[in-house]
CSV table of C-alpha atoms in Angstrom, one decimal:
chain,number,residue,atom,x,y,z
O,116,MET,CA,-16.6,14.7,-99.7
O,117,THR,CA,-20.0,13.3,-100.5
O,118,PRO,CA,-20.5,9.8,-102.0
O,119,PRO,CA,-21.6,9.6,-105.7
O,120,ARG,CA,-25.3,10.0,-106.3
O,121,HIS,CA,-25.8,6.4,-107.6
O,122,PHE,CA,-24.4,5.1,-104.2
O,123,ILE,CA,-26.9,7.0,-102.2
O,124,THR,CA,-29.9,5.8,-104.3
O,125,ALA,CA,-28.7,2.2,-104.0
O,126,LEU,CA,-29.0,2.2,-100.2
O,127,PRO,CA,-32.1,0.5,-99.0
O,128,ARG,CA,-34.9,2.7,-97.7
O,129,ARG,CA,-36.7,2.0,-94.5
O,130,GLU,CA,-39.8,1.0,-96.4
O,131,SER,CA,-37.9,-1.6,-98.4
O,132,VAL,CA,-36.5,-3.1,-95.1
O,133,ARG,CA,-40.0,-3.1,-93.6
O,134,GLN,CA,-41.3,-4.9,-96.7
O,135,ALA,CA,-38.6,-7.5,-96.6
O,136,VAL,CA,-39.2,-8.5,-93.0
O,137,PRO,CA,-42.5,-10.4,-93.7
O,138,VAL,CA,-40.9,-12.3,-96.6
O,139,LEU,CA,-37.9,-13.2,-94.4
O,140,ARG,CA,-40.3,-14.2,-91.6
O,141,PHE,CA,-42.3,-16.4,-94.0
O,142,ALA,CA,-39.2,-18.0,-95.4
O,143,LEU,CA,-37.8,-18.8,-91.9
O,144,LEU,CA,-41.1,-20.2,-90.7
O,145,PHE,CA,-41.5,-22.3,-93.8
O,146,LEU,CA,-38.0,-23.6,-93.5
O,147,GLY,CA,-38.6,-24.4,-89.8
O,148,VAL,CA,-41.9,-26.3,-90.4
O,149,PHE,CA,-40.3,-28.2,-93.4
O,150,VAL,CA,-37.3,-29.2,-91.3
O,151,LEU,CA,-39.6,-30.4,-88.5
O,152,LEU,CA,-41.7,-32.5,-91.0
O,153,GLN,CA,-38.5,-33.9,-92.5
O,154,TRP,CA,-37.2,-34.8,-89.0
O,155,ALA,CA,-40.6,-36.4,-87.9
O,156,TYR,CA,-41.3,-38.4,-91.0
O,157,PRO,CA,-38.7,-41.2,-90.5
O,158,ALA,CA,-40.3,-41.9,-87.1
O,159,LEU,CA,-43.3,-43.3,-89.2
O,160,ALA,CA,-41.1,-45.9,-90.9
O,161,GLY,CA,-42.2,-49.5,-90.0
O,162,THR,CA,-45.4,-48.3,-88.3
O,163,ALA,CA,-48.9,-49.5,-89.3
O,164,VAL,CA,-49.7,-45.9,-90.5
O,165,TYR,CA,-46.7,-45.9,-92.9
O,166,ARG,CA,-47.4,-49.4,-94.2
O,167,PHE,CA,-51.0,-48.4,-94.8
O,168,TYR,CA,-49.9,-45.3,-96.7
O,169,LEU,CA,-47.2,-47.0,-98.7
O,170,GLU,CA,-48.7,-50.5,-99.3
O,171,THR,CA,-52.5,-49.7,-99.4
O,172,MET,CA,-52.6,-46.2,-100.6
O,173,THR,CA,-49.6,-46.2,-103.0
O,174,VAL,CA,-48.6,-49.7,-104.2
O,175,ARG,CA,-52.1,-51.3,-104.6
O,176,PRO,CA,-53.6,-48.4,-106.6
O,177,SER,CA,-50.5,-48.4,-108.8
O,178,ALA,CA,-50.8,-52.1,-109.5
O,179,ALA,CA,-54.6,-51.7,-110.2
O,180,LEU,CA,-53.9,-48.9,-112.7
O,181,ILE,CA,-51.2,-51.0,-114.4
O,182,GLN,CA,-53.5,-54.0,-114.5
O,183,TRP,CA,-56.2,-51.7,-116.1
O,184,ILE,CA,-53.7,-50.4,-118.8
O,185,ALA,CA,-51.9,-53.7,-119.4
O,186,PRO,CA,-54.0,-56.6,-118.0
O,187,HIS,CA,-51.8,-59.3,-119.6
O,188,ASP,CA,-48.6,-58.1,-117.7
O,189,GLY,CA,-49.8,-59.8,-114.5
O,190,VAL,CA,-48.6,-57.1,-112.1
O,191,LEU,CA,-49.3,-57.8,-108.4
O,192,ALA,CA,-48.9,-55.6,-105.3
O,193,ARG,CA,-47.0,-57.4,-102.6
O,194,GLY,CA,-46.2,-55.2,-99.6
O,195,HIS,CA,-44.0,-52.4,-100.8
O,196,ARG,CA,-43.3,-54.1,-104.2
O,197,LEU,CA,-44.9,-54.3,-107.6
O,198,ILE,CA,-44.0,-57.7,-108.9
O,199,TRP,CA,-44.4,-59.4,-112.3
O,200,SER,CA,-43.0,-62.4,-114.1
O,201,GLY,CA,-39.3,-61.6,-114.6
O,202,GLY,CA,-39.0,-58.6,-112.3
O,203,GLY,CA,-40.2,-56.3,-109.6
O,204,LEU,CA,-40.1,-52.7,-108.4
O,205,SER,CA,-39.6,-51.8,-104.8
O,206,LEU,CA,-41.2,-48.6,-103.5
O,207,TYR,CA,-39.6,-47.0,-100.5
O,208,ASN,CA,-39.0,-43.5,-99.2
O,209,GLY,CA,-38.8,-41.1,-102.1
O,210,CYS,CA,-41.2,-43.2,-104.2
O,211,ASP,CA,-44.3,-42.2,-102.1
O,212,GLY,CA,-44.5,-38.5,-103.0
O,213,ALA,CA,-43.9,-37.5,-99.4
O,214,GLU,CA,-41.2,-34.9,-100.1
O,215,ALA,CA,-43.5,-32.8,-102.3
O,216,MET,CA,-46.3,-33.3,-99.8
O,217,LYS,CA,-44.2,-32.0,-96.9
O,218,LEU,CA,-43.2,-28.9,-99.0
O,219,LEU,CA,-46.9,-28.2,-99.7
O,220,ILE,CA,-48.0,-28.8,-96.1
O,221,ALA,CA,-45.2,-26.5,-94.8
O,222,ALA,CA,-46.2,-23.8,-97.2
O,223,PHE,CA,-49.9,-23.9,-96.3
O,224,ILE,CA,-49.2,-23.9,-92.6
O,225,VAL,CA,-47.2,-20.7,-92.7
O,226,ILE,CA,-49.0,-18.8,-95.5
O,227,ALA,CA,-51.4,-16.0,-94.4
O,228,GLY,CA,-55.1,-16.5,-95.1
O,229,PRO,CA,-58.2,-18.0,-93.7
O,230,TRP,CA,-57.9,-21.6,-92.4
O,231,ARG,CA,-60.7,-22.8,-94.6
O,232,ALA,CA,-59.0,-21.6,-97.8
O,233,ARG,CA,-55.7,-23.0,-96.6
O,234,LEU,CA,-57.1,-26.4,-95.8
O,235,LEU,CA,-58.9,-26.6,-99.1
O,236,GLY,CA,-55.7,-25.6,-101.0
O,237,ALA,CA,-53.7,-28.1,-99.1
O,238,ALA,CA,-56.2,-30.9,-99.7
O,239,LEU,CA,-56.4,-30.2,-103.4
O,240,GLY,CA,-52.6,-29.9,-103.6
O,241,LEU,CA,-52.1,-33.2,-101.8
O,242,LEU,CA,-54.6,-34.9,-104.1
O,243,LEU,CA,-52.8,-33.5,-107.2
O,244,ILE,CA,-49.4,-34.7,-105.8
O,245,TYR,CA,-50.9,-38.1,-105.1
O,246,VAL,CA,-52.4,-38.5,-108.6
O,247,LEU,CA,-49.2,-37.3,-110.3
O,248,ASN,CA,-47.1,-39.7,-108.1
O,249,GLN,CA,-49.3,-42.6,-109.1
O,250,GLY,CA,-48.7,-41.7,-112.8
O,251,ARG,CA,-45.0,-41.5,-112.1
O,252,ILE,CA,-45.0,-45.0,-110.5
O,253,VAL,CA,-46.9,-46.4,-113.5
O,254,GLY,CA,-44.4,-44.8,-115.8
O,255,LEU,CA,-41.5,-46.3,-113.8
O,256,TYR,CA,-43.1,-49.7,-114.1
O,257,PHE,CA,-43.4,-49.5,-117.9
O,258,ALA,CA,-39.9,-48.2,-118.2
O,259,ALA,CA,-38.5,-51.0,-116.0
O,260,ARG,CA,-40.5,-53.6,-117.8
O,261,HIS,CA,-39.8,-52.6,-121.3
O,262,ASP,CA,-36.7,-50.4,-121.5
O,263,ARG,CA,-34.2,-50.3,-118.6
O,264,ALA,CA,-32.4,-47.3,-120.2
O,265,TRP,CA,-35.6,-45.3,-119.8
O,266,PHE,CA,-35.9,-46.4,-116.2
O,267,GLU,CA,-32.4,-45.2,-115.3
O,268,LEU,CA,-33.2,-41.9,-117.0
O,269,ILE,CA,-36.5,-41.4,-115.1
């Protein structure tokens, strides 16, 4: 007795399996690199490199942008915090855009292509993530300052 015709056509062909192997290889390499970056990132906590990234490259530009938009709010950058009269906002892991950056770096490490194009793509992507994160922090400030319900929503 032979199986029904629709059963036979549903079986994967050798070509389909061969095409799936590079995708699976990419996915496993991507996952491996991302897990490695996730594992290594906490080792930076408390180091001068991390403080430079968080305090100098993240908090200070956010405070400057807020001061430019709302100069009378008196926002100051103090270490990992944005402070103002009557409140403050602490920026820690998760507020620095590092998760998205690690995903992007992992993708550009494992994707096929010339190194120059991959480096350019990664650099432009990291810059975009950085700019969007600065906008997000500014939005969090205004939500925290003017409407706590919006802050909780964001």
